[in-house]
Coordinates of C-alpha atoms in Angstrom, one line a residue:
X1 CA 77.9 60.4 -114.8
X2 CA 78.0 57.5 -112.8
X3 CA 74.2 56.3 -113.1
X4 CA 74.6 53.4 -111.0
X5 CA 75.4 55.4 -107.8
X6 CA 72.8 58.3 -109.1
X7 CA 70.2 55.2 -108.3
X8 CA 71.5 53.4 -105.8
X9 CA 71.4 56.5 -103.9
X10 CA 68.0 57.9 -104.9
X11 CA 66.8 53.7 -104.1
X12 CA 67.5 54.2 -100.5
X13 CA 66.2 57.6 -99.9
X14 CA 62.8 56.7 -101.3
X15 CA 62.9 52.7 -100.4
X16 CA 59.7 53.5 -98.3
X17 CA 57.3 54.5 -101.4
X18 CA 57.1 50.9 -102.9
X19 CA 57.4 52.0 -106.4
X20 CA 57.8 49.6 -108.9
X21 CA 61.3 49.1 -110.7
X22 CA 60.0 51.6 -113.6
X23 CA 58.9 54.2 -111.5
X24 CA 62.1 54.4 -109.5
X25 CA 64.0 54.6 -112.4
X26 CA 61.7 57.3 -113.6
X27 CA 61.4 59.3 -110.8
X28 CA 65.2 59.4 -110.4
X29 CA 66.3 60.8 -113.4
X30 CA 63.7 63.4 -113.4
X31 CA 64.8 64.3 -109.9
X32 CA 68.3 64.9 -111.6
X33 CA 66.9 66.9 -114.3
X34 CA 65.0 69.3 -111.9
X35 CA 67.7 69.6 -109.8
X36 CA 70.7 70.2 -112.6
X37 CA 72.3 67.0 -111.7
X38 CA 71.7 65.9 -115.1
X39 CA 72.6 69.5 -117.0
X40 CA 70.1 70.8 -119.7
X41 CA 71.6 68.9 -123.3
X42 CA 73.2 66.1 -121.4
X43 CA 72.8 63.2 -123.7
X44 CA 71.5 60.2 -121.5
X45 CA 73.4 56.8 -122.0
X46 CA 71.8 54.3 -124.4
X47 CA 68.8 52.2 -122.8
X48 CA 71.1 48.8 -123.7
X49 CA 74.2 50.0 -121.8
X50 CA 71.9 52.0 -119.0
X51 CA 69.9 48.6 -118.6
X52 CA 72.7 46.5 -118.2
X53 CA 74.7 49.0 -116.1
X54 CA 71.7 49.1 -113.5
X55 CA 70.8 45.4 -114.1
X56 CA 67.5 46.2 -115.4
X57 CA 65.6 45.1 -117.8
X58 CA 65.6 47.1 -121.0
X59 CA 62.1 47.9 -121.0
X60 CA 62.3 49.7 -117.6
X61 CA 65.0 52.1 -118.8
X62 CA 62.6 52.6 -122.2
X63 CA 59.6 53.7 -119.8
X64 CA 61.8 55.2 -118.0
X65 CA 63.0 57.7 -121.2
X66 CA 59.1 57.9 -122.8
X67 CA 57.9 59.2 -119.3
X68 CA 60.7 62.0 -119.4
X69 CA 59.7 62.8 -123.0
X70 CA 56.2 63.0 -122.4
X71 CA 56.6 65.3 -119.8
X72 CA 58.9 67.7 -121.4
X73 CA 62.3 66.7 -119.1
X74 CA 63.5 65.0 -122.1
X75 CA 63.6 65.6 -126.1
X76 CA 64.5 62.0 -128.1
X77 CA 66.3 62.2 -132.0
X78 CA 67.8 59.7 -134.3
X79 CA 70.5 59.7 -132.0
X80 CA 69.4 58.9 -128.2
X81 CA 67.6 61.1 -125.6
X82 CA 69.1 64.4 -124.7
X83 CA 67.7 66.4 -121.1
X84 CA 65.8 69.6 -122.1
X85 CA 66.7 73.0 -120.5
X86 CA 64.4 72.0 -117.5
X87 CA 65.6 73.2 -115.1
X88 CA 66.4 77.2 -116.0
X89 CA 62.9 77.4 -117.0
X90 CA 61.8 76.5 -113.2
X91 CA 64.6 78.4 -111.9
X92 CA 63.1 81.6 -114.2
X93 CA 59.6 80.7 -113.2
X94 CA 60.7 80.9 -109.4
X95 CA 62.5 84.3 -109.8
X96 CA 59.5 85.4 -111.8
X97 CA 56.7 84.3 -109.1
X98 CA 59.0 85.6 -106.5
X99 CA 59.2 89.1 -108.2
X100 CA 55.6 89.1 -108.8
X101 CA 54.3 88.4 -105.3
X102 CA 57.0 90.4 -103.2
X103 CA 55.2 93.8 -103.4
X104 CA 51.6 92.4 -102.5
X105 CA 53.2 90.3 -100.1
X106 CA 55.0 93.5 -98.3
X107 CA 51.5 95.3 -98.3
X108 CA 49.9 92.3 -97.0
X109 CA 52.7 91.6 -93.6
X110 CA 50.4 93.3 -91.4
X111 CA 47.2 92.0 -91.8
X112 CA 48.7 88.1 -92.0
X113 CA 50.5 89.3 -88.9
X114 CA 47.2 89.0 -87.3
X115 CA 46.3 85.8 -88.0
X116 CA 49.9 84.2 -87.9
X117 CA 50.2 80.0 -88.0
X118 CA 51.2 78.3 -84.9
X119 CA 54.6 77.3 -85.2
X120 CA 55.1 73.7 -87.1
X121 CA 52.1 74.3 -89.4
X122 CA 52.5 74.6 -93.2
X123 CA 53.5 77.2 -95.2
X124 CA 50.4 77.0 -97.3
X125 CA 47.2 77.8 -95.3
X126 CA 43.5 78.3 -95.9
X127 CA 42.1 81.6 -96.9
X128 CA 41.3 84.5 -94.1
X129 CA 37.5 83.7 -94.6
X130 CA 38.1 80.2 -94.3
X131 CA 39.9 80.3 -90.5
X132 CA 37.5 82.6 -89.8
X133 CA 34.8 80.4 -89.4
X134 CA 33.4 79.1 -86.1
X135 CA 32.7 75.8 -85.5
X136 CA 28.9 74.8 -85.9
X137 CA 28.5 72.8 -83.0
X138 CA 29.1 69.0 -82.5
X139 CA 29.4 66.3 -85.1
X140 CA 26.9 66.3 -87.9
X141 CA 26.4 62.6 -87.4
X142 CA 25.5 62.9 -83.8
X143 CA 22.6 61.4 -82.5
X144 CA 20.6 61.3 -79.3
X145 CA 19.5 63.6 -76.6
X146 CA 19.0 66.3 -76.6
X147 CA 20.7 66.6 -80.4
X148 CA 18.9 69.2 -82.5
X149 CA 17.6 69.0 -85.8
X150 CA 17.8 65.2 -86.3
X151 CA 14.4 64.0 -86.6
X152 CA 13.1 61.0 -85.3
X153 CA 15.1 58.1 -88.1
X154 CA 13.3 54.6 -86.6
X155 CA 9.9 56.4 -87.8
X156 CA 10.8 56.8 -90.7
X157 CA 8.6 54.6 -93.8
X158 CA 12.1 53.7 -95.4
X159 CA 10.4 50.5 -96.5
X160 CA 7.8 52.3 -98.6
X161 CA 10.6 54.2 -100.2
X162 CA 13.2 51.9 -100.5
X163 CA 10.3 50.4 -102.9
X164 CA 9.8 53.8 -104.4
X165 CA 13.4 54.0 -105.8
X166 CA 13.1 50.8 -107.2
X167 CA 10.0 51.5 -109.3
X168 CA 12.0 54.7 -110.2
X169 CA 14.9 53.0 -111.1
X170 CA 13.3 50.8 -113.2
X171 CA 11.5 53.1 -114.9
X172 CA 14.6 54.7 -115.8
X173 CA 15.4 55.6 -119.5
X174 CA 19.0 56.3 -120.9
X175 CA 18.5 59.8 -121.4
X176 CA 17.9 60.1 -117.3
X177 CA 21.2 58.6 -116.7
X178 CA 22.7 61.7 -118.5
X179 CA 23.3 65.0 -116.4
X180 CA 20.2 66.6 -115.3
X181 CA 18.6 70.2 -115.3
X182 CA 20.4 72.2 -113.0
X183 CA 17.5 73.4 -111.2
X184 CA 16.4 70.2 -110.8
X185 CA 14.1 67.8 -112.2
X186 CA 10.7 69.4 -113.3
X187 CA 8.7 66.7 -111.8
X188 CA 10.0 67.3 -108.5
X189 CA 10.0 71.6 -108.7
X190 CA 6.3 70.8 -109.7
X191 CA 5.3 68.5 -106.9
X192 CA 7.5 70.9 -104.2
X193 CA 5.5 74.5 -105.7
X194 CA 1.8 72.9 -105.6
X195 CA 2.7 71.6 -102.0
X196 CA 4.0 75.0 -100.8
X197 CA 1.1 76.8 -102.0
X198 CA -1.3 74.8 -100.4
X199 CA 0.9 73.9 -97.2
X200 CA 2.8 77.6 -96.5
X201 CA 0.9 79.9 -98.7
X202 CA 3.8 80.6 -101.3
X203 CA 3.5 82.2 -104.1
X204 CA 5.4 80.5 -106.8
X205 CA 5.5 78.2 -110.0
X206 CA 7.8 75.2 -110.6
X207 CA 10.4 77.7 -112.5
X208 CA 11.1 79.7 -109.5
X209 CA 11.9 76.4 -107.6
X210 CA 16.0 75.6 -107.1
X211 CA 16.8 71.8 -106.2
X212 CA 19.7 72.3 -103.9
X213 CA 21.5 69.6 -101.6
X214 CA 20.1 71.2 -98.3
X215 CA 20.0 74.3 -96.5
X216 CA 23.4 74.6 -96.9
X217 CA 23.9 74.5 -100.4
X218 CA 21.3 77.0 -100.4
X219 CA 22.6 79.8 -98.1
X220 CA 26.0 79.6 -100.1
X221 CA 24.0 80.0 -103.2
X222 CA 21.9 83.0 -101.8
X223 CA 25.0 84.8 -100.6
X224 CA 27.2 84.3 -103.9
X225 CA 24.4 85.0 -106.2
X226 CA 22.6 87.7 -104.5
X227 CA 25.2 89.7 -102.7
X228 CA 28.9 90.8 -103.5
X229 CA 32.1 90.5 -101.2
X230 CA 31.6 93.6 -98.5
X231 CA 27.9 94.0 -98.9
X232 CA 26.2 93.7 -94.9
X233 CA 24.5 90.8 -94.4
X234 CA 21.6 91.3 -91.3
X235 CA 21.8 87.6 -89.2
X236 CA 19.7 86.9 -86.3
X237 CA 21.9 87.1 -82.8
X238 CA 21.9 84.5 -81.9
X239 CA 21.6 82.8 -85.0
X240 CA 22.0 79.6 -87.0
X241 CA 25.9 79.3 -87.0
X242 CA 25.6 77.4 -90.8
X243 CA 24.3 80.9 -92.4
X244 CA 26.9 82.4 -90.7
X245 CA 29.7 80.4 -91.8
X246 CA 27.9 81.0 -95.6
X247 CA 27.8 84.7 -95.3
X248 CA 31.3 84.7 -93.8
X249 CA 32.8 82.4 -96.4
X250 CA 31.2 84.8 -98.9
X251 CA 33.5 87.7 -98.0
X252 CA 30.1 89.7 -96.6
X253 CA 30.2 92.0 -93.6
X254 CA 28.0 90.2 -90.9
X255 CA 25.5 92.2 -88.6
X256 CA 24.1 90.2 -85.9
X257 CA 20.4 91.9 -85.2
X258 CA 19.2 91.2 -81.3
X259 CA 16.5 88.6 -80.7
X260 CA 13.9 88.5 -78.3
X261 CA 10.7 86.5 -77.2
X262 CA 9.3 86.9 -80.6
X263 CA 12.2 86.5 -83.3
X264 CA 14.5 89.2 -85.0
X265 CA 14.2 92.7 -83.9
X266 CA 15.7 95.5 -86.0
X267 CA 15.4 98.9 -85.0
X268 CA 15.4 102.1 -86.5
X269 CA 19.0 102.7 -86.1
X270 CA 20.1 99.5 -87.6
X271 CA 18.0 100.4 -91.2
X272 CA 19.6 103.9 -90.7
X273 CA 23.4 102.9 -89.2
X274 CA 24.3 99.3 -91.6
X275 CA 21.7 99.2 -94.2
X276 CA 21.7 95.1 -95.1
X277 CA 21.9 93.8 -98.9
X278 CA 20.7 90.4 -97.5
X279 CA 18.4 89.7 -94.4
X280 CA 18.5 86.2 -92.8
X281 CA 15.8 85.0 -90.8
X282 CA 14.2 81.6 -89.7
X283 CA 10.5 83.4 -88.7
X284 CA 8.6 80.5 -88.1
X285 CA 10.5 78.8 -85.3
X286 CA 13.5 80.7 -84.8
X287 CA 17.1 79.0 -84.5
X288 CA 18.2 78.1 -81.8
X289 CA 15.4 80.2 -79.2
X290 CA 12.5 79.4 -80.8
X291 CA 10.0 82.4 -81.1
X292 CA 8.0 83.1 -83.9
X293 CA 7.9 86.4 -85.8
X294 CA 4.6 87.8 -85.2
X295 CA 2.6 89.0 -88.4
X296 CA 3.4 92.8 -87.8
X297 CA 7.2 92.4 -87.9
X298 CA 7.1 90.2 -90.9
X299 CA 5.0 92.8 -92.5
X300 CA 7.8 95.2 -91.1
X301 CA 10.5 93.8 -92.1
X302 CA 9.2 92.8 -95.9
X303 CA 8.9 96.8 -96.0
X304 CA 12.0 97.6 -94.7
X305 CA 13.7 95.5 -97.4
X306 CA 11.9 97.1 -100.3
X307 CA 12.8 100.4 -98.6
X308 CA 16.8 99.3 -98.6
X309 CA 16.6 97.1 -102.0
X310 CA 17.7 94.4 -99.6
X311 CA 16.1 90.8 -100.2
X312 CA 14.9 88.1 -97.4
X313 CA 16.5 84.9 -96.6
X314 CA 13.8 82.7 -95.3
X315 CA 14.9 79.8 -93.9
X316 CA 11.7 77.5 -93.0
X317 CA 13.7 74.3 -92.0
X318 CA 11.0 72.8 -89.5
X319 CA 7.9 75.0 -90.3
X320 CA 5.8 71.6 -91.1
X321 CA 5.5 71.0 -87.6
X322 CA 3.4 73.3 -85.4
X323 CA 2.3 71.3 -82.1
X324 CA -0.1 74.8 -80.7
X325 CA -2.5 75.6 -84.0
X326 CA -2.0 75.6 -87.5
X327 CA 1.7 76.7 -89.4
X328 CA 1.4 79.7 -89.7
X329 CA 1.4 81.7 -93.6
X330 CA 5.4 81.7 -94.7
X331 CA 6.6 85.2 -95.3
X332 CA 7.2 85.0 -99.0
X333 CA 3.5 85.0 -99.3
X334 CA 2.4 87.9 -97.4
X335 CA 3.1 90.7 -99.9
X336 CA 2.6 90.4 -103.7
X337 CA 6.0 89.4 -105.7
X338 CA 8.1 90.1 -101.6
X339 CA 11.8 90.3 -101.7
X340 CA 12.0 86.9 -100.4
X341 CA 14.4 84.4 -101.1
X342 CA 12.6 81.1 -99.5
X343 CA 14.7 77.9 -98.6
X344 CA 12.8 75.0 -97.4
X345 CA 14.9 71.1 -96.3
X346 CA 13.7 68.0 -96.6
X347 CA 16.5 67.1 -94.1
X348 CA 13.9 67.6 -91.5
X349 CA 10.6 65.9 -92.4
X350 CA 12.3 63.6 -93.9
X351 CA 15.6 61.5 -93.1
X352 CA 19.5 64.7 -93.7
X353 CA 21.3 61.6 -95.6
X354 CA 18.5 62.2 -98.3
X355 CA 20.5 65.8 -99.3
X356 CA 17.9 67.7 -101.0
X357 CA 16.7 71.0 -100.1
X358 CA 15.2 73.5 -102.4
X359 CA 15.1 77.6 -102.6
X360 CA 12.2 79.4 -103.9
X361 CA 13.5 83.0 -105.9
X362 CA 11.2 86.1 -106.5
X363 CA 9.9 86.2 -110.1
X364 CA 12.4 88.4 -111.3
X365 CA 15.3 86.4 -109.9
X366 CA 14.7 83.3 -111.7
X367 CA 15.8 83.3 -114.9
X368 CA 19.0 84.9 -114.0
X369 CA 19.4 82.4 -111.3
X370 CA 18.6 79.7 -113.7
X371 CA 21.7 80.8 -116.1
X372 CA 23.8 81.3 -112.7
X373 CA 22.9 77.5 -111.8
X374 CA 23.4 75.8 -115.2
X375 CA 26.9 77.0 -115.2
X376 CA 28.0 76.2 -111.7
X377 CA 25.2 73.9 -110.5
X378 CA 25.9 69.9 -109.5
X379 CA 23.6 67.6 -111.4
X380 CA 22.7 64.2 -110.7
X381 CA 20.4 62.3 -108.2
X382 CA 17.3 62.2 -111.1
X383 CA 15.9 58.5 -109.0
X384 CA 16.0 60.7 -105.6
X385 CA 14.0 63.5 -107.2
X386 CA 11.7 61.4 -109.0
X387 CA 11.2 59.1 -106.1
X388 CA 10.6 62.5 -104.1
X389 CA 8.0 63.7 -106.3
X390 CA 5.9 60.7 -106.6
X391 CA 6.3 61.1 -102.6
X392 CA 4.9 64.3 -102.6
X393 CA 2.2 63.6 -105.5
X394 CA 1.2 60.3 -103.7
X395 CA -0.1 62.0 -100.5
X396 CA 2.5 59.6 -98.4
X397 CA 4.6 62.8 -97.5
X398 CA 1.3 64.4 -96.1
X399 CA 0.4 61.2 -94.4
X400 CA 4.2 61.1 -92.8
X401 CA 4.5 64.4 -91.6
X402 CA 0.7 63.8 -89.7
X403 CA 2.3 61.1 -87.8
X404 CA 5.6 63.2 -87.3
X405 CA 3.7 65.6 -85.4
X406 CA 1.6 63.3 -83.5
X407 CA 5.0 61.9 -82.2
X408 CA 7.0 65.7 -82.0
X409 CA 4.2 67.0 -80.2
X410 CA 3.6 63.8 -77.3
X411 CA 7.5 64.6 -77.0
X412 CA 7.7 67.9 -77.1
X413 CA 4.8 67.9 -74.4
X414 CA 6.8 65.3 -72.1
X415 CA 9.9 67.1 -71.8
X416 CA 8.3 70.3 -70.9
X417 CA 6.2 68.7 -68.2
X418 CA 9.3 67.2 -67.0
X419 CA 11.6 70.7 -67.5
X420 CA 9.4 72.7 -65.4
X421 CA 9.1 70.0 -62.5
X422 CA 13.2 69.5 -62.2
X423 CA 14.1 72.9 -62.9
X424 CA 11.2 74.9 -63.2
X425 CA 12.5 77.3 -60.4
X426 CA 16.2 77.7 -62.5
X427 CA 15.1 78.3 -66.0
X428 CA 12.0 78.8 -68.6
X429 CA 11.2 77.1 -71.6
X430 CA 10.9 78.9 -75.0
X431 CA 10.2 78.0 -78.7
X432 CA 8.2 74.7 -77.4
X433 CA 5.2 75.8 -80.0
X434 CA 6.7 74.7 -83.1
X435 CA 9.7 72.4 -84.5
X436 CA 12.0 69.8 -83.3
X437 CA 13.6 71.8 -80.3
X438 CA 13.4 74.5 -78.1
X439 CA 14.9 76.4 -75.9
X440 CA 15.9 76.0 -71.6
X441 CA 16.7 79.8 -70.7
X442 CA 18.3 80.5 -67.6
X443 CA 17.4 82.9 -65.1
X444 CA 20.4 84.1 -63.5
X445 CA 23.0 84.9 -66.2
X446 CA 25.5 83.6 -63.4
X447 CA 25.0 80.2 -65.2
X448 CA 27.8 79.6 -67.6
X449 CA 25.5 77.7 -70.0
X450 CA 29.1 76.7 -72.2
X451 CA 31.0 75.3 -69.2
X452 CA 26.7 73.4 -68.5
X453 CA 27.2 72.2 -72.1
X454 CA 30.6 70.7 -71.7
X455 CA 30.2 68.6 -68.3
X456 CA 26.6 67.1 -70.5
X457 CA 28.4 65.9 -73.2
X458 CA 31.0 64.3 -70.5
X459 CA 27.8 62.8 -69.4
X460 CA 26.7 61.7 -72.9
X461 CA 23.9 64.5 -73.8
X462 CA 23.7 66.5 -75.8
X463 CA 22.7 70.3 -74.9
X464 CA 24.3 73.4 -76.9
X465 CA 24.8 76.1 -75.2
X466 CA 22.9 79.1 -76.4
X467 CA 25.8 81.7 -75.7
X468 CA 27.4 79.4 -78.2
X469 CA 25.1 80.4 -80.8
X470 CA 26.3 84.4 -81.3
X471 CA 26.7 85.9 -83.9
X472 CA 28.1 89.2 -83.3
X473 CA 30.5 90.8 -80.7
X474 CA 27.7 92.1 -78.7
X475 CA 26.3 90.8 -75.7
X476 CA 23.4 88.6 -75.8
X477 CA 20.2 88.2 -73.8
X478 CA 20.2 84.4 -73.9
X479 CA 21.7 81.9 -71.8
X480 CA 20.7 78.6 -71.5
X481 CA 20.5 75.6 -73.7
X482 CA 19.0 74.2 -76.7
X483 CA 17.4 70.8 -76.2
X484 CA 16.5 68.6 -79.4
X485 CA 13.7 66.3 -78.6
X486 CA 12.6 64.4 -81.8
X487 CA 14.5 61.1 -81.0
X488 CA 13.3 60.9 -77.4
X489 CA 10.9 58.5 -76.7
X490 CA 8.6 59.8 -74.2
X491 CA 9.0 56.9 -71.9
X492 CA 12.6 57.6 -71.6
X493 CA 12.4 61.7 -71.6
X494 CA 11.9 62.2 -67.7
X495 CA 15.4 60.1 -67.2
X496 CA 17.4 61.9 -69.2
X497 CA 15.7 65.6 -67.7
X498 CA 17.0 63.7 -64.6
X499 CA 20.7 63.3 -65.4
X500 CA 20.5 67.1 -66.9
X501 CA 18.5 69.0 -64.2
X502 CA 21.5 66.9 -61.8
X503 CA 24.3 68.8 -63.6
X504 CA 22.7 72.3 -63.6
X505 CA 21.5 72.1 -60.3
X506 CA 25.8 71.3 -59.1
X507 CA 26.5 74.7 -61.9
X508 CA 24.0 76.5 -59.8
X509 CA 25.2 75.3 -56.3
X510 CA 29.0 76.2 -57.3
X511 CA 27.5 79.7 -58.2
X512 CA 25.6 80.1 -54.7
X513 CA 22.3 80.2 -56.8
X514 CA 19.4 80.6 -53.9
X515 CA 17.3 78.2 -56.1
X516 CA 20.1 75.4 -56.9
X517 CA 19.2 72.1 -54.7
X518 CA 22.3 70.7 -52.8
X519 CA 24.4 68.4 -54.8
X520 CA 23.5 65.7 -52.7
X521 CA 19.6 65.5 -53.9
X522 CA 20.3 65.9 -57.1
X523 CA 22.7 62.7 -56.6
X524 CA 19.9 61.1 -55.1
X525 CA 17.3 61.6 -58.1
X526 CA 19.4 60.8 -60.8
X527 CA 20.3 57.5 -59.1
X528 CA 16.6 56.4 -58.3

């Protein structure tokens, strides 16, 4: 074997990597030994005469041979280093895979052939359920108008808490520093079920609260614990695209149940037809249209579950702020020990970066749910659930979310004003009551609200389309966009209404819409 070519060779084909002179070496002769340049029992040349050949120093080639002897490529005696049978064993394990997955693989042709990679991709690929997910929108970290579900950041008290978590921190023992409960810390479950009763009318105790890291976390939790692969899954249509994706990832069988003015709408056939295991739902300001589930379908629809053993996914993201009365009772309340599942953010009233979210479970869910999460649950963030609590216990999260709606609501009341002036003759507003957003439907279906969505965001706004938002093959009702207002000012809502109502007037004029305004005017009031 002529090692000095063996490396000289391998040296120039791998020059690029930057390995150090030990590595090389290393990576060379295990090469060899993989490949059956070096032959299983070959006994490798002396480190001395191999150091001397390459012009190395000896204690390269030594690394070098204790590398390949660690791993297995190698076995060392009294007598030098001789290559182990390497390579038929990976030859064997090939064969053996190969044999294994060549029957499956024949049954599977078919259904792959569906979902085939465009050319130049990898062999290797993510799972069916994974390239079956849609896109949620823009960005996460997007900001602006009309971006939903980012509250207003700048009104934030982050001074007051940035001086929270210190106190925390320095209250700190050594024991906290150690993984935490994986429901969360008891301070913080505590602090979250007295304000839930007294805010939302649940019915709970700190064991049936679940720290989570967002809504997120939560709907993958819901789906995995509560449901098994195939089971139907009922999801508003259209819906919040994020449960989707959960449910889907899940391996469930997605049902998209029609909306209307007033939230989800099942009807006698779907309970008969596709009886659900899970129900998802965002009552309280629905996502992305806005109604509100009136107090006869939630009573409804906490029935029909018990009827189907099926349990409720409430997802109450923005429910804290209700600009036309009170917020209304949460659904997990209304009925003595409901099938609810309840999921609440603090993504929302607070600041997203913060990642905590929690899930409330029925009674009889929790202590199962509690073994579930202490053997799969992350654990961690005890200052930002401590500094939470005292939040909550100190009154300053009450105080914040007062001024949050005072803000939301002079907002929310601005860009409606201004929405029905520009464009009060093209489309309606919806959901304004409650939240962070609402909804702009259009009158004339004519108006592709997609192709609307894509010539704003040349524009730099922000609109998602509501067609966008489907969850099922079926046709929808809704057309229009969604329009995020919390980090508006008010003084600068009316300009921004202006550059929107501009480009759906020009959608409307291209579609020979009786109520669009020449392109000219709309030219005209977006420049003055």
């Amino acid at each position: 074997m002529d090692y000095a070519l063996l490396v000289s060779s391998f040296m120039q084909r791998h020059a690029g990597q930057g390995w150090p002179r030990q590595r090389m070496l290393h990576e060379c002769l295990r090469a060899a030994i993989r490949d059956g340049t070096l032959a299983a029992g070959t006994r490798l040349v002396a480190t001395r005469t191999l150091a001397a050949e390459l012009g190395m120093a000896r204690n390269t080639v030594l690394y070098a041979y204790e590398q390949l002897a660690c791993e297995g490529y190698a076995v060392s005696d009294r007598r030098g280093t001789v290559v182990a049978p390497v390579a038929a064993a990976i030859a064997a394990a090939g064969a053996s895979a190969a044999a294994n997955v060549a029957a499956p693989a024949a049954a599977h042709a078919a259904t792959r052939a569906q979902a085939q990679q465009p050319a130049g991709e990898p062999h290797h690929s993510l799972s069916r359920r994974a390239r079956n997910l849609r896109e949620v929108g823009g960005p996460a970290h997007q900001m602006g108008a009309f971006v939903p579900g980012v509250p207003a950041l700048d009104a934030f008290p982050a001074a007051h808490w940035r001086r929270l978590l210190d106190r925390v921190w320095r209250g700190l023992n050594p024991a906290q520093l150690n993984y935490g409960d994986p429901a969360g810390e008891e301070a913080l479950r505590s602090a979250i079920a007295d304000h839930l009763r007294a805010s939302r009318g649940v019915l709970c105790g700190a064991s049936q609260v679940f720290i989570t890291d967002g809504t997120q976390s939560s709907l993958d939790l819901c789906a995995r614990a509560c449901a098994d692969e195939g089971d139907t899954v009922w999801i508003e249509h259209p819906g919040y695209l994020g449960a989707l994706a959960a449910f889907r990832g899940a391996g469930l069988k997605v049902e998209g149940i029609a909306v209307d003015e007033d939230g989800i709408a099942p009807t006698p056939q779907d309970w008969r037809q596709r009886p659900p295991r899970l129900i998802y739902t965002t009552p309280s300001h629905q996502y992305p249209v806005g109604g509100v589930l009136a107090l006869e379908r939630r009573l409804a629809l906490i029935a029909g579950a018990r009827a189907a053993g099926a349990l409720i996914i409430e997802d109450d993201y923005d429910s804290e702020f209700r600009h036309d009365g009170p917020p209304l009772a949460a659904m997990q309340g209304l009925a003595p020990d409901a099938p609810v599942l309840y999921l609440g953010t603090f993504s929302k009233t607070m600041f997203p970066a913060l990642r905590i979210g929690f899930l409330v479970a029925p009674q009889g869910l929790a202590e199962p749910l509690a073994a579930m999460r202490a053997q799969s649950a992350a654990r961690g963030r005890v200052a930002e659930q401590l500094a939470l609590a005292e939040f909550l216990r100190s009154g300053q999260f009450a105080l914040h979310l007062r001024r949050m709606r005072r803000l939301y609501r002079q907002r929310r009341d601005v860009l409606v004003a201004s929405l029905r002036q520009h464009l009060g003759a093209i489309a309606e507003v919806h959901g304004a009551s409650a939240g962070m957003h609402l909804a702009l439907r259009f009158a004339d279906p004519a108006l592709d609200d997609a192709a609307i969505s894509a010539r704003l965001a040349q524009e730099g706004i922000v609109a998602h389309a509501l067609s966008m938002h489907a969850t099922c093959e079926r046709t929808q009702a809704w057309h229009g966009l969604m329009l995020g207002y919390a980090q508006i000012p008010a003084d600068l809502m009316e300009g921004f209404v202006r550059r929107l109502a501009a480009v759906v007037h020009l959608a409307a004029y291209e579609a020979k819409l009786p109520e669009a305004r020449p392109p000219r005017v709309a030219t005209r009031k977006r420049a003055a």
